[in-house]
CSV table of C-alpha atoms in Angstrom, one decimal:
chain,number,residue,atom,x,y,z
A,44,UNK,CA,-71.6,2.0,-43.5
A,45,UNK,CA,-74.5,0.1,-45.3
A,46,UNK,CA,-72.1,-3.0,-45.2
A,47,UNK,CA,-71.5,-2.6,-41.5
A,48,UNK,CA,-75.0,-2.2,-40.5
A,49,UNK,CA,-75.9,-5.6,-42.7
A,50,UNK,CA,-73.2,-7.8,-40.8
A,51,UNK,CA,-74.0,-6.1,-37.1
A,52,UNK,CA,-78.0,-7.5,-38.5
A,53,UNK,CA,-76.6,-11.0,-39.5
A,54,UNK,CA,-74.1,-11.6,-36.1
A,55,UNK,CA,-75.5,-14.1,-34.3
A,56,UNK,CA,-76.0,-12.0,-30.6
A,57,UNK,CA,-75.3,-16.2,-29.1
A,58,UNK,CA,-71.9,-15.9,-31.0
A,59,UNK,CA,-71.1,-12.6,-30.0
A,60,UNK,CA,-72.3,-13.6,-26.1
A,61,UNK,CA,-70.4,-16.6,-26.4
A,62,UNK,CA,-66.9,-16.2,-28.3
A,63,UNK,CA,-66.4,-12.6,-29.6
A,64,UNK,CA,-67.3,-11.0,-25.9
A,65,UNK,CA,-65.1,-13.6,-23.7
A,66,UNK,CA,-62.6,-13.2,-26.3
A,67,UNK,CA,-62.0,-9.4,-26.0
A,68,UNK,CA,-62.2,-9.4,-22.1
A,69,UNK,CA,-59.4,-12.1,-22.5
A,70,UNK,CA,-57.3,-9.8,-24.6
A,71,UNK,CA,-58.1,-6.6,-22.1
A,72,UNK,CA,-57.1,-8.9,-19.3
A,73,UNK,CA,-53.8,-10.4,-20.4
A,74,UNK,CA,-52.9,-7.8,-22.7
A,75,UNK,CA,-53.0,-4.7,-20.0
A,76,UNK,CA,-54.7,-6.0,-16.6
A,77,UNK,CA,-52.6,-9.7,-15.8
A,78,UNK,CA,-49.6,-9.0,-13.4
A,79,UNK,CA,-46.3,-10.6,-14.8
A,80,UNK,CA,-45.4,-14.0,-12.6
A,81,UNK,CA,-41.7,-14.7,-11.8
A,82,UNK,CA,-41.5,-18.6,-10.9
A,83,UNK,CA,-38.5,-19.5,-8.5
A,84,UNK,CA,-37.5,-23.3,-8.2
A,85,UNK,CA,-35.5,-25.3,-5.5
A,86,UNK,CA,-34.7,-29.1,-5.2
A,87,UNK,CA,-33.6,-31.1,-2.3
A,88,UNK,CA,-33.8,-34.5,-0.7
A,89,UNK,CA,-34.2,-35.2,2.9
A,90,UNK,CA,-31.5,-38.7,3.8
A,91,UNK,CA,-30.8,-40.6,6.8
A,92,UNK,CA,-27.7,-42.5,7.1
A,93,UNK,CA,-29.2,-46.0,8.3
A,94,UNK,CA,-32.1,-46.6,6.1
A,95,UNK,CA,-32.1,-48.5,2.9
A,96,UNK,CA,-31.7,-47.0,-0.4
A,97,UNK,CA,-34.5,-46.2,-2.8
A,98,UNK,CA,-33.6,-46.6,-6.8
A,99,UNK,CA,-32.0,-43.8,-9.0
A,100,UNK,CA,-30.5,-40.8,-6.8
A,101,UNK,CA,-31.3,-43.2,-3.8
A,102,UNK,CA,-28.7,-45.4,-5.1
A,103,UNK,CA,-25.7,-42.6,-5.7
A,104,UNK,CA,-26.7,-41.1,-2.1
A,105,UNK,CA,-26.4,-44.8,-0.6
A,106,UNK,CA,-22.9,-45.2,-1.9
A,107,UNK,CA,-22.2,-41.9,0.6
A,108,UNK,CA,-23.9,-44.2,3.6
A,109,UNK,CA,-26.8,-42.6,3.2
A,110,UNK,CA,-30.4,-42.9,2.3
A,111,UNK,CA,-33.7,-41.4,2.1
A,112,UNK,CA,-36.0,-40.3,5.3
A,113,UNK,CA,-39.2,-41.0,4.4
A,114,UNK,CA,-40.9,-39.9,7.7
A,115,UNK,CA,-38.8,-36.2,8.0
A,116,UNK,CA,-39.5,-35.6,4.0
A,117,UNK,CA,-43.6,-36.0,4.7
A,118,UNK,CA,-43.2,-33.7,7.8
A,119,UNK,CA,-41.7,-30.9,5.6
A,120,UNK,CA,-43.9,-30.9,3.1
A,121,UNK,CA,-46.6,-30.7,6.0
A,122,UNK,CA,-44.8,-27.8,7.1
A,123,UNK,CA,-44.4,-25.9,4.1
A,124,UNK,CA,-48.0,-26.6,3.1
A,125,UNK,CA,-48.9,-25.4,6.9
A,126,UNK,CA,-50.6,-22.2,8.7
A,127,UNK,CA,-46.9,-22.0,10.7
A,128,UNK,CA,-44.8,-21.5,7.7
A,129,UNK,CA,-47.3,-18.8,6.5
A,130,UNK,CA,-47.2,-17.3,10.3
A,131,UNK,CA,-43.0,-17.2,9.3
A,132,UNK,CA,-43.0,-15.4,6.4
A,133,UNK,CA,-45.9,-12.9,7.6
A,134,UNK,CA,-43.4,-11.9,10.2
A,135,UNK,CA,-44.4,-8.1,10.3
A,136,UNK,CA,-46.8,-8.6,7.6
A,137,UNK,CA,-44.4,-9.1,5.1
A,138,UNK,CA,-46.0,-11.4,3.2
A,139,UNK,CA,-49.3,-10.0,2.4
A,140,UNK,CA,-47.4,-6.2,1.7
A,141,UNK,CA,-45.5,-8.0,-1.1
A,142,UNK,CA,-48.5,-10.0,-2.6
A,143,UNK,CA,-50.9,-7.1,-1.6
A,144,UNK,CA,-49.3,-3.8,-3.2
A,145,UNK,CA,-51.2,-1.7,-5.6
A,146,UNK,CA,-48.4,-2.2,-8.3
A,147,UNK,CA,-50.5,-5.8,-9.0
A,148,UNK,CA,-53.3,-6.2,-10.4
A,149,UNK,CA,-56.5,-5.9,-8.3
A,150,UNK,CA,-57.5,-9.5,-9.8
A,151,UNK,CA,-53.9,-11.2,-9.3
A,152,UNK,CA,-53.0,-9.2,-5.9
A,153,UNK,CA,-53.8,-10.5,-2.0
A,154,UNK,CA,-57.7,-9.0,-1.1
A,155,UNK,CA,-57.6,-7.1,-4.2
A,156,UNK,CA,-61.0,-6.1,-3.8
A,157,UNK,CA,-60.8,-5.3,-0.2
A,158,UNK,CA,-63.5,-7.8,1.7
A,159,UNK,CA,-61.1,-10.9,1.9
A,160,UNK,CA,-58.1,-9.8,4.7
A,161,UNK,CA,-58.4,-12.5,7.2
A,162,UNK,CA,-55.5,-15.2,8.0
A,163,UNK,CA,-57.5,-17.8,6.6
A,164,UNK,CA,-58.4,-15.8,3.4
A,165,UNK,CA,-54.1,-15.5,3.0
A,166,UNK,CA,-53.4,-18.6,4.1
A,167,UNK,CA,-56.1,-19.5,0.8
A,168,UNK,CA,-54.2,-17.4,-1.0
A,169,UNK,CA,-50.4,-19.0,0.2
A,170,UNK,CA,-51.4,-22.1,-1.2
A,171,UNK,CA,-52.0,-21.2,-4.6
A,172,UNK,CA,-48.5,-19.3,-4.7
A,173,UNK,CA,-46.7,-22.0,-3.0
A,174,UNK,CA,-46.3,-25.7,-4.1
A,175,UNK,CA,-44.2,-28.9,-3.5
A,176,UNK,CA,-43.8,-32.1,-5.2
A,177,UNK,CA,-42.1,-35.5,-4.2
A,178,UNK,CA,-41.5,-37.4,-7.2
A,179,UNK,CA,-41.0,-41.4,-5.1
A,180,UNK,CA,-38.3,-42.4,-7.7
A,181,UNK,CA,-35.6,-40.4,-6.8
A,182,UNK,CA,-36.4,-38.9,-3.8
A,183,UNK,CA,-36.2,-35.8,-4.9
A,184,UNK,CA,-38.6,-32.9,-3.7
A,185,UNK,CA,-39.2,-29.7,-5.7
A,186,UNK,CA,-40.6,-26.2,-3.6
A,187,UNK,CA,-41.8,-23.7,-6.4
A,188,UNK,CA,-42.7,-20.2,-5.4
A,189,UNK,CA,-44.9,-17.9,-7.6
A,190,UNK,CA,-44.5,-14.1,-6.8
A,191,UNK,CA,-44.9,-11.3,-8.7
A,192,UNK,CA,-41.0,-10.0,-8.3
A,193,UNK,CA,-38.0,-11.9,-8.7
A,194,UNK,CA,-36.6,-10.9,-5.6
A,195,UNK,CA,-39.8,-11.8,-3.8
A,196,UNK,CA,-39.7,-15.4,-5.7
A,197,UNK,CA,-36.2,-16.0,-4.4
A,198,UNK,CA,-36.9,-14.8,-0.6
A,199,UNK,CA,-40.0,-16.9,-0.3
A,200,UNK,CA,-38.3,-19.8,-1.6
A,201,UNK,CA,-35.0,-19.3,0.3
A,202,UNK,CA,-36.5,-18.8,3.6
A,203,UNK,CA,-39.6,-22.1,3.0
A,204,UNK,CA,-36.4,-24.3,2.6
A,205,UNK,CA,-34.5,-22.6,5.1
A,206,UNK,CA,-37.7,-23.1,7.5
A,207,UNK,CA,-38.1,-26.7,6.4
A,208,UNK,CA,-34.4,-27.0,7.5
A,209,UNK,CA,-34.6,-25.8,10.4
A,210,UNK,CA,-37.9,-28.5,11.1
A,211,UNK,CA,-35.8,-31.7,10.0
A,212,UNK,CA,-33.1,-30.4,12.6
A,213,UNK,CA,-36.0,-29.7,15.4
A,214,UNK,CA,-37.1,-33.3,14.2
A,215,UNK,CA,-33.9,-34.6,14.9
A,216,UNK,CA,-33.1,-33.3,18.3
A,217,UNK,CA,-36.5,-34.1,19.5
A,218,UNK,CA,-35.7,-37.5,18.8
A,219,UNK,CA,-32.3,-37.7,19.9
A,220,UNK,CA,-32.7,-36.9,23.4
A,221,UNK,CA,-36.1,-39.1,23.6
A,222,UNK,CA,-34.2,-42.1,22.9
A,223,UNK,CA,-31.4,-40.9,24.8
A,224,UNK,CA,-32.7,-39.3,27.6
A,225,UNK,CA,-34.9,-42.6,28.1
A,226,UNK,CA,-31.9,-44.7,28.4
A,227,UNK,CA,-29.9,-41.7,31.0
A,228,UNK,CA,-33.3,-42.0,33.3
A,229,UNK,CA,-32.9,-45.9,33.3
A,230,UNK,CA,-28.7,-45.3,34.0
A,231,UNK,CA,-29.6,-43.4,36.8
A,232,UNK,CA,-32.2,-45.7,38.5
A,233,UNK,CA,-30.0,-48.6,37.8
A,234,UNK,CA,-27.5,-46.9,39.6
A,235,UNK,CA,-29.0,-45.7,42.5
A,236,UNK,CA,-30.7,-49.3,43.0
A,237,UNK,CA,-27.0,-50.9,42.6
A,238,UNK,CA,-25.6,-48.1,45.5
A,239,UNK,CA,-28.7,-49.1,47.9
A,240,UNK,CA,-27.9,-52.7,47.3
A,241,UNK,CA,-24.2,-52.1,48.0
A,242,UNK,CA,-25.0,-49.7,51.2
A,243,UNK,CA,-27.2,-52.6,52.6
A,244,UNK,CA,-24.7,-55.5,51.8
A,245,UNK,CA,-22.4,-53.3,53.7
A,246,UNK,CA,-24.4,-52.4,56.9
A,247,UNK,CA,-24.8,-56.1,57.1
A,248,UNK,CA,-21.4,-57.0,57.1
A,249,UNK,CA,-20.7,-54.4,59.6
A,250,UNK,CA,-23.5,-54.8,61.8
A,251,UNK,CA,-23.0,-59.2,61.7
A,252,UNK,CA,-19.3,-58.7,61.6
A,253,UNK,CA,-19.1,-61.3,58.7
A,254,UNK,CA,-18.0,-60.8,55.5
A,255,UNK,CA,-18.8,-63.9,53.8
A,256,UNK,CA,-21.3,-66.5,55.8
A,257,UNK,CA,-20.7,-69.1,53.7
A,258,UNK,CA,-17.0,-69.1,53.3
A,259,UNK,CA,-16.7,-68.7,57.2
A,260,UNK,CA,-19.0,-71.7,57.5
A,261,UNK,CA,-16.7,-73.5,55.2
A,262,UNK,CA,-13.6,-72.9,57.6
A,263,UNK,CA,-15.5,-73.1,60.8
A,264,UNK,CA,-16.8,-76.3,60.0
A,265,UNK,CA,-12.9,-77.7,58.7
A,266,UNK,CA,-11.5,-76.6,62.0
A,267,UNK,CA,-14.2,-78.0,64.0
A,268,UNK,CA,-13.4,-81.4,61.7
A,269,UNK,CA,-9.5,-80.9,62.9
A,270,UNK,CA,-10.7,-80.4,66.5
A,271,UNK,CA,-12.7,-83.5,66.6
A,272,UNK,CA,-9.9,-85.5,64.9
A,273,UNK,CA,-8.0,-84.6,67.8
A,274,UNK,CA,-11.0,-85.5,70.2
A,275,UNK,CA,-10.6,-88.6,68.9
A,276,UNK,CA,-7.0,-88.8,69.5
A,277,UNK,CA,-6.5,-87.7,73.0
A,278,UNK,CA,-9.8,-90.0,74.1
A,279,UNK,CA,-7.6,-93.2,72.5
A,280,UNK,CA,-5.0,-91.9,74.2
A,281,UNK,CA,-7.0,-91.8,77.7
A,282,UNK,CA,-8.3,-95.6,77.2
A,283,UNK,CA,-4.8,-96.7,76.0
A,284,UNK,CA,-3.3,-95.2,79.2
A,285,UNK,CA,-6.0,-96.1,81.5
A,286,UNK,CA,-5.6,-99.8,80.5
A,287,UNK,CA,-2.2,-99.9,80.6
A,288,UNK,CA,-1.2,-97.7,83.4
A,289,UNK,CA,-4.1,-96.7,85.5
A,290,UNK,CA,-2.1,-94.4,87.8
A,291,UNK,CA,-0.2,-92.6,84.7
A,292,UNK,CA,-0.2,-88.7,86.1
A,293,UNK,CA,-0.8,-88.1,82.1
A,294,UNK,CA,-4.5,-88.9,82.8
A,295,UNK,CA,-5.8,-86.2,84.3
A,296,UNK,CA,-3.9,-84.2,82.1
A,297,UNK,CA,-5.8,-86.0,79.2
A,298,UNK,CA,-9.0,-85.7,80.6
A,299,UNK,CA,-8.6,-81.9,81.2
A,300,UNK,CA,-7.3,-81.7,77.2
A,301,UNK,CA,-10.7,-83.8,76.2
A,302,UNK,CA,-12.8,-81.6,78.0
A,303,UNK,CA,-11.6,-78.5,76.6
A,304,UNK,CA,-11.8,-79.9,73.1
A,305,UNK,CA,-15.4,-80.5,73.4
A,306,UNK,CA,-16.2,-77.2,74.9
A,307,UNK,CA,-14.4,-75.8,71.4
A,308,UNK,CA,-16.5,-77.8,69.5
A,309,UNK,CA,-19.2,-77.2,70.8
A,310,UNK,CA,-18.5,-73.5,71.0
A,311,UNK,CA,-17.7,-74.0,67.1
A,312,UNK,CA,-21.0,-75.7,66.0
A,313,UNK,CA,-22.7,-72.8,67.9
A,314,UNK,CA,-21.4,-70.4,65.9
A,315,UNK,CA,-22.5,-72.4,62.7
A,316,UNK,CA,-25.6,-73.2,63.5
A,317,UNK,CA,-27.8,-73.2,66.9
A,318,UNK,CA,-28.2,-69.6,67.5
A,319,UNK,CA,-29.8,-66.2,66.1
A,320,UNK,CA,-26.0,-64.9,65.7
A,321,UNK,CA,-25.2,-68.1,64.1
A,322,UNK,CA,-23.8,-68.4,60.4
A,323,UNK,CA,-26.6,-70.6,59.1
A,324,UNK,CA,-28.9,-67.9,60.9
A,325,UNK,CA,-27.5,-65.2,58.9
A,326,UNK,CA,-26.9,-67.0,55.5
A,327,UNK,CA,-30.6,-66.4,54.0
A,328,UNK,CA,-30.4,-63.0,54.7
A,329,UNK,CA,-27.1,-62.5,53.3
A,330,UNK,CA,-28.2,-64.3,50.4
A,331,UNK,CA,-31.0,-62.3,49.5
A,332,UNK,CA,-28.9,-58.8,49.6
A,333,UNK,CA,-25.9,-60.8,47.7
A,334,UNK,CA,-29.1,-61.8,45.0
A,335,UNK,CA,-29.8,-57.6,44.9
A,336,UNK,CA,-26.4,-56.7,44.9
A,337,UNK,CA,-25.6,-59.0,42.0
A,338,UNK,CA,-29.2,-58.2,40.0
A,339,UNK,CA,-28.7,-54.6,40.8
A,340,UNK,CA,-25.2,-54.6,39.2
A,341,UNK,CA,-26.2,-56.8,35.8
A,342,UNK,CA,-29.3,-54.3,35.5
A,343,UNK,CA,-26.8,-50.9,35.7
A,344,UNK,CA,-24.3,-53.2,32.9
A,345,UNK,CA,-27.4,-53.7,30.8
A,346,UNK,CA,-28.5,-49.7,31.6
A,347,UNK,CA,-25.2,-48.9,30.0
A,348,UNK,CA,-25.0,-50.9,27.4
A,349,UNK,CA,-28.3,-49.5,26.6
A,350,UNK,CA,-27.1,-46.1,27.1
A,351,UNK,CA,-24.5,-46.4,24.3
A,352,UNK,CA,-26.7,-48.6,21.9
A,353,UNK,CA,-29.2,-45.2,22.1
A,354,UNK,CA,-26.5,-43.0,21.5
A,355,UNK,CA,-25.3,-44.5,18.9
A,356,UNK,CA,-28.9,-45.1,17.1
A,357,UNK,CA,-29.3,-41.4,17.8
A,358,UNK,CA,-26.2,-40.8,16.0
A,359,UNK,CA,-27.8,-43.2,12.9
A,360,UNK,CA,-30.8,-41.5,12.8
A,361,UNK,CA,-30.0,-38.0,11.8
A,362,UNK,CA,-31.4,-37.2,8.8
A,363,UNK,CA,-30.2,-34.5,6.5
A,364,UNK,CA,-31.8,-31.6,4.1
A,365,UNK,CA,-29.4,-32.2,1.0
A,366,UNK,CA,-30.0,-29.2,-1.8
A,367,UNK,CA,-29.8,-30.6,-5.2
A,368,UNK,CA,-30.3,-26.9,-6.7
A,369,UNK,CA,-30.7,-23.8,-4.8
A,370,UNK,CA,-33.7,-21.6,-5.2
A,371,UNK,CA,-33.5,-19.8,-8.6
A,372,UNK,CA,-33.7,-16.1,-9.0
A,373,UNK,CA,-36.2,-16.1,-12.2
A,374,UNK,CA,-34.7,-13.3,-14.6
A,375,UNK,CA,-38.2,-13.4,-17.1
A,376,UNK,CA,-42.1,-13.7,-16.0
A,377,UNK,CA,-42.7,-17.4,-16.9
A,378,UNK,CA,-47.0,-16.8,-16.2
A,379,UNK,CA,-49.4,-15.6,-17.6
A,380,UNK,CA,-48.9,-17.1,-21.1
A,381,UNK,CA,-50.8,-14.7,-22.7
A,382,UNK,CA,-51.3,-15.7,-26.2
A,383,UNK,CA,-52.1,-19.2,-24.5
A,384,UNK,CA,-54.9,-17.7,-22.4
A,385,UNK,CA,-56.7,-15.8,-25.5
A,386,UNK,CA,-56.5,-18.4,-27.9
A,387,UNK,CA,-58.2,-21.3,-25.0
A,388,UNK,CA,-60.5,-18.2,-24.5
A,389,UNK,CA,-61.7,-17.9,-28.0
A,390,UNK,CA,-61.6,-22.0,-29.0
A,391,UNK,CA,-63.4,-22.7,-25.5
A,392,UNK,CA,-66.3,-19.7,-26.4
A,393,UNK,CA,-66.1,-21.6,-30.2
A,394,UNK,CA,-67.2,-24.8,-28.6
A,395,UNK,CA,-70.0,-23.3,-26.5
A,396,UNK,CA,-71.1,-21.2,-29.0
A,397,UNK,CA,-71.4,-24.7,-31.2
A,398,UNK,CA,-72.6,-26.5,-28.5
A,399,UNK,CA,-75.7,-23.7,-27.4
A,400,UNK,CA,-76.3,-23.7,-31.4
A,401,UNK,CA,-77.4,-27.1,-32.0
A,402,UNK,CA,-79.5,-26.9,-28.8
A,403,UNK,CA,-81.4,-24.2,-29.7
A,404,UNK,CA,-81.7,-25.8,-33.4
A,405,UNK,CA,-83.2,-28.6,-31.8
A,406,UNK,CA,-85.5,-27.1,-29.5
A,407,UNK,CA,-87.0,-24.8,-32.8
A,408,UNK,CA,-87.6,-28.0,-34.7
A,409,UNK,CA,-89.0,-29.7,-32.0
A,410,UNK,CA,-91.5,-26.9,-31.2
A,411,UNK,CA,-91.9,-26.8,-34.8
């Protein structure tokens, strides 16, 4: 007992503050207090079939037509990271029962000490169980859970990948009928713009009785050119008689046939042009609706066209969650690494104790 008094009067109380008291809290704590934790893994790559290929596993998915998704890959790992996927698996408070039960330790478990059980405090809590990784070179993302049973590992895991699933598809059917639906909206105006430009090239033709104003021109105006040829005639005729037999009984016959063929042409050219029901009256207007009829119908071909283009970009677009390894049922406790923890304990509470030492030297000599 002599021996053990004379070494309790030479311990340094700095080196027993320092290495030999942090050391045997560490050995309390991670040899009976520290809660076993069971690590679960996944792996999975979000691709798109119509952009380009990244190196490495980007290179074997592009042989398949396909390639990575950049933008839907950032959005789950937004998601999985995010106060919604926490609100998922919290259904019923499910989440903070399983992190929260008295079977962990009061240090390791959810509001162990029982003044931190708010959301906010779990959803601090969620992130330090839950990570995710994208390593750029291959594409590949990794989702590791941390619980304190296997079986609660492999759920969370299962249903964060299911969720982020389910996110890339919601991502991909929002899209979808943007783009399409936009082109559908732009079908349906070209079409009803082509039907009112058809209805009112219609009621024209029906009201003017004409279907074409310039094709009836054209054969008005070549039979009032075969009418006037024979004008022409028959008043030759009439001089060649009258010089040659003034009292032929043909001439008044002539000069009735020379009359009438003047009225007709006359009548003729009216209908071409001299009057508001004339041909050359009408022609603008039926112009302009021809013009709209003939826009309208290249606008509903290009609508169309559109249509289909949108579709299929829709169809290009989809991306895809691909699992490279499902989520891992962890069969051993992979944390806390005890003998780890005790031995960084002691070396860390060596360092101080060195450290504090030659401070304290140096203060005594300089007071000295």
């Amino acid at each position: 007992m002599p021996a053990v008094s004379a070494f309790k009067r030479r311990l340094d109380p700095l080196f027993l503050v320092t290495v030999v008291v942090p050391t045997l809290c560490a050995i309390i704590y991670f040899g009976f207090i520290a809660s076993d934790v069971y690590v679960s893994e996944s792996e999975f790559v979000v691709r798109s079939p119509d952009k380009p290929a990244s190196t490495g596993l980007g290179v074997l998915l592009k042989t398949a037509g396909f390639s990575n998704a950049g933008d839907e890959i950032y959005a789950a790992h937004a998601f999985v990271r995010s106060r919604d996927a926490l609100h998922a698996l919290n259904k019923n408070g499910a989440f903070a029962k399983a992190y929260g039960s008295n079977d962990i330790s009061m240090f390791d478990r959810f509001n162990g000490f029982g003044w931190r059980n708010s959301f906010e405090d779990l959803f601090d809590y969620y992130q330090k169980k839950v990570g995710i990784e994208h390593d750029t070179s291959s594409s590949i993302t990794t989702l590791t859970v941390r619980a304190f049973t296997p079986a609660e590992a492999l759920r969370v895991n299962t249903q964060l990948l299911e969720l982020s699933e389910a996110l890339v598809n919601r991502l991909n059917d929002r899209g979808r009928k943007d783009l399409v639906q936009f082109a559908s909206d732009e079908v349906a105006s070209a079409e009803q713009a082509d039907r009112s430009a058809a209805l009112a090239l219609a009621t024209f033709r029906n009201q003017q009785g004409i279907i074409d104003p310039e094709r009836q021109a054209t054969v008005q105006l070549q039979m009032i050119s075969k009418l006037q040829d024979e004008l022409i005639g028959a008043r030759l005729q009439l001089l060649q008689l009258r010089a040659m037999a003034p009292t032929n009984p043909q001439i008044p016959i002539l000069q009735v046939r020379i009359n009438g063929l003047a009225r007709e042409i006359d009548a003729q050219l009216g209908q071409v042009a001299g009057n508001r029901r004339s041909l050359s009256a009408t022609a603008a207007r039926y112009q302009r609706l021809q013009l709209e009829r003939e826009f309208a119908d290249k606008r509903l071909a290009a609508a169309m066209t559109s249509l289909q283009d949108a579709r299929s970009e829709a169809r290009r677009k989809q991306a895809y969650v691909e699992r490279i390894a499902q989520p891992s049922r962890p069969d051993r406790a992979e944390e806390p690494r005890r003998l780890r923890g005790i031995f960084a304990t002691f070396v860390l509470g060596l360092v101080a104790w060195g450290i504090l030492t030659m401070l304290l030297a140096g203060v005594r000599e300089h007071h000295a």
